[in-house]
Amino acid sequence: MNREQALAIVKLQLTEHRYTHTLGVVETAIKLAEQFGGDPSKAELAAIFHDYAKFRDKEEMKRVVQEKLEDKSFLEYGDELLHAPCGAYFVKQEVGIDDQEILQAIYYHTTGRPQMTLLEKIVFLADYIEPGRKFKGVEEVRQLAKTSIDDAIVQALENTINFLMKRRQRVYPDTLATYNDLVNRKRRSDVS
Ligand code: DGI
Ligand code: FE
Ligand code: FE
């Protein structure tokens, strides 16, 4: 599947605003892949489809988690999380993508996970820093991304966790576990 075909498929699922965001994530993901030695064509495809399920019916997504996905924990931490794992499921079923690395990058794009692959990191970070993002703290993450993908993700996670806690929203355990995993790695590499 080429870029144009993939974009035409995803465009039907998204609003204009979300499609523009997706284009920003695509360009950013390709740049990050080139910068950090990732696979630009996988980054491109994963980025194109990362928000495929953003506007799917919430009840439909909850059913998918219940009936089709192994990990049910997403159900306990807010509806915003559903579009990532369900997106991976729908992209496989409906679009026919079965590259596991790409599907996982979609699956984990909102929460991250401990021991993320480079492709997962690229999509996660591109989603956070694409040029259309305006939220507080994003510029600091963009600066960090110039030198370290892990440092940038740690800062993005800190921002997100703070944002959620200020609003008394639930923090998904793997969001915190991702933060701990990357901070631990950094500490280990600093002492050696
Ligand atoms: O889909 P996007 O808007 O492009 O970005 P995203 O996939 O990162 O989703 C952002 C939303 O997800 C935002 O409303 C905050 C929420 N979110 C991110 N991490 C967590 C979270 N929500 C909960 N409850 N827990 C998390 O750990
Ligand atoms: Fe998303
Ligand atoms: Fe997104």
Coordinates of N, CA and C and ligand atoms in Angstrom, one line a residue:
M1 N 0.8 -1.2 0.0 CA 0.0 0.0 0.0 C 0.9 1.3 0.0
N2 N 0.6 2.2 -0.9 CA 1.4 3.4 -0.9 C 0.8 4.5 -0.1
R3 N 1.6 5.6 0.1 CA 1.1 6.7 1.0 C -0.2 7.2 0.6
E4 N -0.5 7.4 -0.7 CA -1.7 8.0 -1.1 C -2.9 7.1 -0.8
Q5 N -2.8 5.8 -1.1 CA -3.8 4.9 -0.8 C -4.1 4.8 0.7
A6 N -3.1 4.8 1.5 CA -3.3 4.8 3.0 C -3.9 6.0 3.5
L7 N -3.5 7.2 3.0 CA -4.1 8.5 3.4 C -5.6 8.5 3.0
A8 N -5.9 8.0 1.8 CA -7.3 8.1 1.4 C -8.2 7.2 2.3
I9 N -7.6 6.1 2.7 CA -8.4 5.2 3.6 C -8.6 5.9 5.0
V10 N -7.6 6.5 5.5 CA -7.7 7.0 6.9 C -8.5 8.3 6.9
K11 N -8.5 9.1 5.8 CA -9.2 10.3 5.7 C -10.7 10.1 5.9
L12 N -11.2 9.0 5.4 CA -12.6 8.7 5.6 C -13.0 8.5 7.1
Q13 N -12.1 8.2 7.9 CA -12.3 7.9 9.3 C -12.2 9.1 10.2
L14 N -11.7 10.2 9.7 CA -11.3 11.4 10.5 C -12.0 12.7 10.2
T15 N -12.0 13.6 11.1 CA -12.4 15.0 10.8 C -11.2 15.7 10.1
E16 N -11.5 16.8 9.5 CA -10.5 17.6 8.8 C -9.3 17.9 9.8
H17 N -9.7 18.4 11.0 CA -8.7 18.7 12.0 C -7.8 17.5 12.3
R18 N -8.4 16.4 12.5 CA -7.7 15.2 12.9 C -6.8 14.7 11.8
Y19 N -7.3 14.9 10.5 CA -6.5 14.5 9.4 C -5.3 15.4 9.2
T20 N -5.5 16.7 9.5 CA -4.3 17.6 9.4 C -3.3 17.2 10.5
H21 N -3.8 16.9 11.7 CA -2.9 16.4 12.8 C -2.2 15.1 12.3
T22 N -2.9 14.2 11.6 CA -2.2 13.0 11.2 C -1.1 13.3 10.2
L23 N -1.3 14.2 9.3 CA -0.3 14.6 8.3 C 0.9 15.1 9.0
G24 N 0.7 15.9 10.1 CA 1.8 16.4 10.9 C 2.6 15.3 11.6
V25 N 1.8 14.3 12.1 CA 2.5 13.1 12.7 C 3.3 12.3 11.7
V26 N 2.8 12.2 10.5 CA 3.5 11.5 9.4 C 4.8 12.2 9.1
E27 N 4.8 13.4 8.9 CA 6.1 14.1 8.6 C 7.0 14.1 9.7
T28 N 6.5 14.2 10.9 CA 7.4 14.2 12.1 C 8.0 12.8 12.3
A29 N 7.2 11.8 12.1 CA 7.6 10.4 12.4 C 8.7 10.0 11.3
I30 N 8.6 10.5 10.1 CA 9.6 10.2 9.1 C 10.9 10.8 9.5
K31 N 10.8 12.1 9.9 CA 12.0 12.8 10.3 C 12.7 12.1 11.5
L32 N 11.9 11.8 12.5 CA 12.5 11.1 13.7 C 13.1 9.8 13.3
A33 N 12.5 9.0 12.4 CA 13.1 7.8 11.9 C 14.4 8.0 11.3
E34 N 14.5 9.0 10.5 CA 15.8 9.3 9.8 C 16.8 9.7 10.8
Q35 N 16.4 10.5 11.8 CA 17.3 11.1 12.8 C 17.8 10.0 13.7
F36 N 17.0 9.0 14.1 CA 17.4 8.0 15.1 C 17.6 6.6 14.6
G37 N 17.7 6.5 13.3 CA 18.0 5.2 12.7 C 16.8 4.2 12.6
G38 N 15.6 4.7 12.6 CA 14.4 3.9 12.4 C 14.1 3.6 11.0
D39 N 13.0 2.9 10.7 CA 12.6 2.6 9.4 C 11.5 3.6 8.9
P40 N 11.9 4.6 8.1 CA 11.0 5.7 7.7 C 9.7 5.2 7.0
S41 N 9.7 4.1 6.3 CA 8.5 3.7 5.6 C 7.5 3.0 6.6
K42 N 8.0 2.3 7.6 CA 7.2 1.8 8.7 C 6.6 2.9 9.5
A43 N 7.5 3.9 9.8 CA 7.1 5.0 10.6 C 6.0 5.8 9.9
E44 N 6.1 5.9 8.6 CA 5.1 6.6 7.8 C 3.7 5.9 7.9
L45 N 3.7 4.6 7.7 CA 2.5 3.8 7.7 C 1.8 3.8 9.1
A46 N 2.7 3.6 10.1 CA 2.1 3.6 11.5 C 1.5 4.9 11.8
A47 N 2.2 6.0 11.4 CA 1.7 7.3 11.7 C 0.4 7.6 11.0
I48 N 0.3 7.2 9.7 CA -0.9 7.4 9.0 C -2.1 6.8 9.7
F49 N -1.9 5.6 10.2 CA -3.1 4.9 10.8 C -3.2 5.1 12.3
H50 N -2.3 5.9 13.0 CA -2.2 5.8 14.4 C -3.6 6.2 15.1
D51 N -4.3 7.2 14.5 CA -5.6 7.6 15.1 C -6.8 7.1 14.3
Y52 N -6.6 6.0 13.6 CA -7.7 5.4 12.7 C -9.0 5.3 13.5
A53 N -8.9 4.9 14.8 CA -10.2 4.6 15.5 C -10.6 5.8 16.4
K54 N -10.0 7.0 16.2 CA -10.3 8.1 17.1 C -11.8 8.4 17.2
F55 N -12.5 8.2 16.1 CA -14.0 8.6 16.2 C -14.9 7.4 16.1
R56 N -14.4 6.3 16.4 CA -15.3 5.1 16.4 C -16.2 5.2 17.6
D57 N -17.3 4.5 17.5 CA -18.2 4.5 18.6 C -17.6 3.8 19.9
K58 N -17.8 4.5 21.0 CA -17.1 4.0 22.2 C -17.6 2.7 22.7
E59 N -18.9 2.4 22.5 CA -19.4 1.1 22.9 C -18.9 0.0 22.0
E60 N -18.8 0.3 20.8 CA -18.2 -0.7 19.8 C -16.7 -1.0 20.3
M61 N -16.0 0.1 20.6 CA -14.6 -0.2 21.1 C -14.5 -1.0 22.4
K62 N -15.4 -0.7 23.3 CA -15.4 -1.4 24.5 C -15.7 -2.9 24.3
R63 N -16.6 -3.2 23.3 CA -16.9 -4.6 23.0 C -15.7 -5.2 22.3
V64 N -15.0 -4.5 21.5 CA -13.8 -5.1 20.9 C -12.8 -5.4 22.0
V65 N -12.6 -4.5 23.0 CA -11.6 -4.8 24.1 C -12.1 -6.1 24.8
Q66 N -13.4 -6.1 25.1 CA -14.0 -7.3 25.9 C -13.8 -8.6 25.1
E67 N -14.1 -8.5 23.8 CA -14.2 -9.8 23.1 C -13.0 -10.2 22.3
K68 N -12.2 -9.2 21.9 CA -11.1 -9.5 21.0 C -9.7 -9.3 21.5
L69 N -9.5 -8.4 22.5 CA -8.2 -8.1 23.0 C -7.9 -8.8 24.3
E70 N -6.6 -9.2 24.4 CA -6.2 -9.9 25.6 C -6.2 -9.0 26.9
D71 N -5.7 -7.8 26.7 CA -5.6 -6.9 27.8 C -6.8 -6.0 28.0
K72 N -7.6 -6.3 29.0 CA -8.8 -5.6 29.3 C -8.6 -4.3 30.1
S73 N -7.4 -4.0 30.5 CA -7.2 -3.0 31.5 C -7.5 -1.6 31.0
F74 N -7.5 -1.4 29.7 CA -7.9 -0.1 29.1 C -9.3 0.4 29.5
L75 N -10.1 -0.6 29.8 CA -11.5 -0.2 30.2 C -11.6 0.6 31.4
E76 N -10.6 0.4 32.3 CA -10.7 1.0 33.7 C -10.2 2.4 33.8
Y77 N -9.6 3.0 32.7 CA -8.8 4.2 32.8 C -9.3 5.3 31.8
G78 N -10.5 5.3 31.4 CA -11.0 6.4 30.6 C -11.1 6.0 29.1
D79 N -12.2 6.5 28.5 CA -12.5 6.2 27.1 C -11.4 6.7 26.1
E80 N -10.7 7.8 26.5 CA -9.7 8.3 25.5 C -8.6 7.3 25.1
L81 N -8.4 6.3 26.0 CA -7.4 5.3 25.7 C -7.8 4.3 24.7
L82 N -9.1 4.1 24.5 CA -9.6 3.0 23.7 C -9.1 3.0 22.2
H83 N -9.0 4.2 21.7 CA -8.7 4.3 20.2 C -7.4 3.8 19.8
A84 N -6.5 3.6 20.8 CA -5.1 3.2 20.4 C -5.1 1.6 20.2
P85 N -5.5 0.8 21.3 CA -5.5 -0.6 21.0 C -6.6 -1.0 20.0
C86 N -7.7 -0.4 20.0 CA -8.8 -0.7 19.1 C -8.4 -0.3 17.7
G87 N -7.7 0.8 17.5 CA -7.2 1.2 16.2 C -6.3 0.1 15.6
A88 N -5.4 -0.5 16.4 CA -4.5 -1.5 15.9 C -5.4 -2.7 15.4
Y89 N -6.4 -3.0 16.2 CA -7.3 -4.1 15.8 C -8.1 -3.9 14.5
F90 N -8.6 -2.7 14.4 CA -9.4 -2.3 13.2 C -8.5 -2.2 12.0
V91 N -7.3 -1.7 12.2 CA -6.4 -1.5 11.0 C -6.0 -2.9 10.5
K92 N -5.8 -3.8 11.4 CA -5.6 -5.2 10.9 C -6.8 -5.8 10.2
Q93 N -7.9 -5.7 10.8 CA -9.1 -6.3 10.3 C -9.6 -5.7 9.0
E94 N -9.6 -4.3 9.0 CA -10.3 -3.6 8.0 C -9.4 -3.1 6.8
V95 N -8.2 -2.8 7.2 CA -7.2 -2.3 6.2 C -6.3 -3.4 5.7
G96 N -6.2 -4.5 6.6 CA -5.4 -5.6 6.2 C -3.9 -5.5 6.4
I97 N -3.5 -4.5 7.3 CA -2.1 -4.4 7.6 C -1.8 -5.5 8.7
D98 N -0.8 -6.3 8.5 CA -0.5 -7.3 9.5 C 1.0 -7.3 9.9
D99 N 1.6 -6.2 9.6 CA 3.0 -6.0 10.2 C 2.9 -5.7 11.7
Q100 N 3.4 -6.7 12.5 CA 3.2 -6.6 13.9 C 3.8 -5.4 14.5
E101 N 5.0 -5.0 14.0 CA 5.6 -3.8 14.5 C 4.8 -2.5 14.3
I102 N 4.2 -2.4 13.2 CA 3.3 -1.3 12.9 C 2.1 -1.3 13.8
L103 N 1.5 -2.5 13.9 CA 0.3 -2.6 14.7 C 0.6 -2.3 16.2
Q104 N 1.7 -2.7 16.7 CA 2.1 -2.4 18.0 C 2.3 -0.9 18.2
A105 N 2.9 -0.2 17.2 CA 3.2 1.2 17.3 C 1.8 2.0 17.4
I106 N 0.8 1.5 16.7 CA -0.5 2.0 16.9 C -1.1 1.7 18.2
Y107 N -1.0 0.5 18.6 CA -1.6 0.0 19.9 C -1.1 0.8 21.1
Y108 N 0.2 1.1 21.1 CA 0.8 1.8 22.3 C 1.0 3.3 22.1
H109 N 0.4 3.9 21.1 CA 0.7 5.3 20.8 C 0.3 6.3 21.8
T110 N -0.8 5.9 22.6 CA -1.3 6.9 23.6 C -0.6 6.7 25.0
T111 N -0.4 5.4 25.4 CA 0.1 5.2 26.7 C 1.6 4.9 26.8
G112 N 2.2 4.4 25.6 CA 3.6 3.9 25.7 C 3.5 2.5 26.4
R113 N 4.7 2.0 26.7 CA 4.8 0.7 27.5 C 6.3 0.6 27.8
P114 N 6.6 -0.2 28.9 CA 8.0 -0.4 29.2 C 8.6 -1.2 28.0
Q115 N 9.9 -0.9 27.8 CA 10.7 -1.5 26.7 C 10.1 -1.3 25.3
M116 N 9.7 -0.1 25.1 CA 9.2 0.3 23.8 C 10.2 0.0 22.7
T117 N 9.7 -0.4 21.5 CA 10.6 -0.5 20.4 C 10.9 0.9 19.8
L118 N 11.9 1.0 19.0 CA 12.2 2.4 18.4 C 11.0 2.9 17.6
L119 N 10.3 2.0 16.8 CA 9.2 2.4 16.1 C 8.0 3.0 17.0
E120 N 7.8 2.3 18.1 CA 6.8 2.7 19.0 C 7.1 4.1 19.6
K121 N 8.4 4.3 19.9 CA 8.9 5.6 20.4 C 8.6 6.7 19.4
I122 N 9.0 6.4 18.2 CA 8.9 7.4 17.1 C 7.4 7.8 16.9
V123 N 6.5 6.9 16.9 CA 5.1 7.3 16.7 C 4.6 8.0 18.0
F124 N 4.9 7.5 19.1 CA 4.5 8.2 20.4 C 4.9 9.6 20.4
L125 N 6.2 9.8 20.1 CA 6.8 11.2 20.2 C 6.3 12.1 19.1
A126 N 6.2 11.5 17.9 CA 5.7 12.3 16.7 C 4.2 12.8 17.0
D127 N 3.5 11.9 17.6 CA 2.1 12.3 18.0 C 2.1 13.5 19.0
Y128 N 3.1 13.5 19.8 CA 3.1 14.6 20.8 C 3.7 15.9 20.3
I129 N 4.7 15.9 19.4 CA 5.4 17.1 19.0 C 5.0 17.6 17.6
E130 N 4.1 16.9 16.9 CA 3.9 17.3 15.5 C 3.6 18.9 15.5
P131 N 3.9 19.5 14.3 CA 3.8 21.0 14.3 C 2.5 21.6 14.7
G132 N 1.4 20.9 14.6 CA 0.1 21.4 15.0 C -0.2 21.4 16.5
R133 N 0.6 20.7 17.2 CA 0.4 20.7 18.7 C 0.8 22.0 19.3
K134 N -0.1 22.5 20.2 CA 0.1 23.8 20.8 C 0.2 23.8 22.3
F135 N 0.0 22.6 22.9 CA -0.2 22.6 24.4 C 1.1 23.0 25.1
K136 N 0.8 23.3 26.4 CA 1.9 23.8 27.3 C 3.0 22.7 27.4
G137 N 4.2 23.2 27.3 CA 5.3 22.2 27.5 C 5.8 21.5 26.2
V138 N 5.1 21.7 25.1 CA 5.4 21.0 23.9 C 6.8 21.4 23.3
E139 N 7.0 22.7 23.5 CA 8.3 23.3 22.9 C 9.5 22.7 23.6
E140 N 9.4 22.5 24.9 CA 10.5 21.8 25.6 C 10.8 20.4 25.1
V141 N 9.7 19.7 24.8 CA 9.8 18.3 24.3 C 10.4 18.4 22.9
R142 N 10.0 19.3 22.1 CA 10.6 19.5 20.8 C 12.1 19.7 20.9
Q143 N 12.5 20.5 21.8 CA 14.0 20.8 22.0 C 14.7 19.5 22.4
L144 N 14.2 18.8 23.3 CA 14.8 17.5 23.8 C 14.9 16.5 22.6
A145 N 13.9 16.5 21.8 CA 13.9 15.6 20.7 C 15.0 15.8 19.7
K146 N 15.6 17.0 19.7 CA 16.8 17.2 18.8 C 18.0 16.4 19.2
T147 N 18.0 16.0 20.5 CA 19.2 15.2 20.9 C 18.9 13.8 21.4
S148 N 17.7 13.6 22.1 CA 17.4 12.3 22.7 C 16.0 12.0 22.6
I149 N 15.7 10.9 22.0 CA 14.3 10.4 21.9 C 13.7 10.0 23.2
D150 N 14.6 9.4 24.1 CA 14.1 9.0 25.4 C 13.9 10.1 26.3
D151 N 14.8 11.1 26.3 CA 14.6 12.3 27.2 C 13.3 13.0 26.8
A152 N 13.1 13.1 25.5 CA 11.9 13.8 25.0 C 10.6 13.1 25.5
I153 N 10.6 11.7 25.4 CA 9.4 11.0 25.8 C 9.2 11.1 27.3
V154 N 10.3 11.0 28.1 CA 10.1 11.2 29.5 C 9.5 12.5 29.9
Q155 N 9.9 13.6 29.2 CA 9.3 14.9 29.4 C 7.8 14.9 29.0
A156 N 7.5 14.3 27.8 CA 6.1 14.2 27.4 C 5.3 13.5 28.4
L157 N 5.8 12.4 28.9 CA 5.1 11.6 29.9 C 4.8 12.4 31.2
E158 N 5.9 13.1 31.6 CA 5.8 13.9 32.8 C 4.6 14.9 32.6
N159 N 4.6 15.6 31.5 CA 3.6 16.6 31.2 C 2.2 15.9 31.2
T160 N 2.1 14.8 30.5 CA 0.8 14.1 30.5 C 0.3 13.7 31.8
I161 N 1.2 13.1 32.6 CA 0.8 12.6 34.0 C 0.4 13.8 34.8
N162 N 1.2 14.9 34.8 CA 0.8 16.1 35.5 C -0.6 16.6 35.1
F163 N -0.8 16.6 33.8 CA -2.0 17.1 33.2 C -3.2 16.3 33.7
L164 N -3.0 15.0 33.7 CA -4.1 14.1 34.1 C -4.4 14.3 35.6
M165 N -3.3 14.3 36.4 CA -3.5 14.4 37.9 C -4.1 15.7 38.3
K166 N -3.7 16.8 37.6 CA -4.3 18.1 37.9 C -5.8 18.1 37.8
R167 N -6.3 17.3 36.8 CA -7.7 17.2 36.5 C -8.4 16.0 37.2
R168 N -7.7 15.4 38.1 CA -8.2 14.2 38.9 C -8.6 13.1 37.9
Q169 N -7.9 13.0 36.8 CA -8.2 11.9 35.9 C -7.3 10.7 36.2
R170 N -7.7 9.5 35.8 CA -6.9 8.3 36.1 C -5.6 8.3 35.2
V171 N -4.6 7.8 35.8 CA -3.3 7.6 35.1 C -3.2 6.1 34.8
Y172 N -3.1 5.7 33.5 CA -3.0 4.3 33.2 C -1.7 3.8 33.7
P173 N -1.7 2.6 34.4 CA -0.5 2.2 35.0 C 0.7 2.1 34.1
D174 N 0.5 1.7 32.8 CA 1.6 1.5 31.9 C 2.2 2.9 31.4
T175 N 1.4 3.9 31.6 CA 1.9 5.3 31.3 C 3.0 5.6 32.3
L176 N 2.7 5.3 33.6 CA 3.7 5.5 34.6 C 4.9 4.5 34.5
A177 N 4.5 3.3 34.1 CA 5.6 2.2 34.0 C 6.5 2.6 32.8
T178 N 6.0 3.2 31.8 CA 6.9 3.7 30.7 C 7.8 4.8 31.2
Y179 N 7.3 5.7 31.9 CA 8.1 6.7 32.5 C 9.2 6.1 33.4
N180 N 8.9 5.2 34.3 CA 9.8 4.6 35.2 C 10.9 3.8 34.4
D181 N 10.5 3.1 33.4 CA 11.4 2.3 32.6 C 12.4 3.2 31.9
L182 N 12.0 4.3 31.3 CA 13.0 5.2 30.6 C 13.9 5.9 31.6
V183 N 13.3 6.3 32.8 CA 14.2 7.0 33.8 C 15.2 6.0 34.3
N184 N 14.8 4.8 34.6 CA 15.7 3.8 35.0 C 16.9 3.5 34.1
R185 N 16.5 3.4 32.8 CA 17.5 3.2 31.8 C 18.5 4.4 31.7
K186 N 18.0 5.6 31.9 CA 18.9 6.8 31.9 C 19.8 6.7 33.1
R187 N 19.3 6.4 34.2 CA 20.1 6.3 35.4 C 21.2 5.3 35.3
R188 N 20.9 4.1 34.7 CA 21.9 3.0 34.5 C 22.9 3.5 33.5
S189 N 22.5 4.2 32.4 CA 23.5 4.6 31.5 C 24.4 5.7 32.0
D190 N 23.8 6.5 32.9 CA 24.6 7.6 33.5 C 25.7 7.1 34.4
V191 N 25.4 6.0 35.2 CA 26.5 5.5 36.1 C 27.6 4.7 35.4
S192 N 27.2 4.1 34.3 CA 28.2 3.3 33.6 C 29.1 4.1 32.7
Ligands
DGI1 O1 -5.2 10.9 19.9 P1 -4.5 12.2 20.1 O2 -5.3 13.3 20.7 O3 -3.7 12.6 18.9 O4 -3.4 11.9 21.2 P2 -3.3 10.6 22.2 O5 -3.5 9.4 21.5 O6 -2.0 10.8 23.0 O7 -4.5 10.8 23.2 C1 -4.5 11.9 24.1 C2 -5.6 11.7 25.1 O8 -5.3 10.5 25.9 C3 -5.7 12.8 26.1 O9 -7.1 13.1 26.3 C4 -5.1 12.3 27.4 C5 -5.3 10.8 27.3 N1 -4.3 10.0 28.0 C6 -3.0 9.9 27.7 N2 -2.4 9.1 28.6 C7 -3.3 8.7 29.5 C8 -4.6 9.3 29.1 N3 -5.7 9.2 29.7 C9 -5.7 8.4 30.8 N4 -6.8 8.2 31.5 N5 -4.6 7.8 31.3 C10 -3.4 7.9 30.7 O10 -2.4 7.4 31.1
FE2 FE -4.3 9.1 19.5
FE3 FE -2.7 11.5 17.4

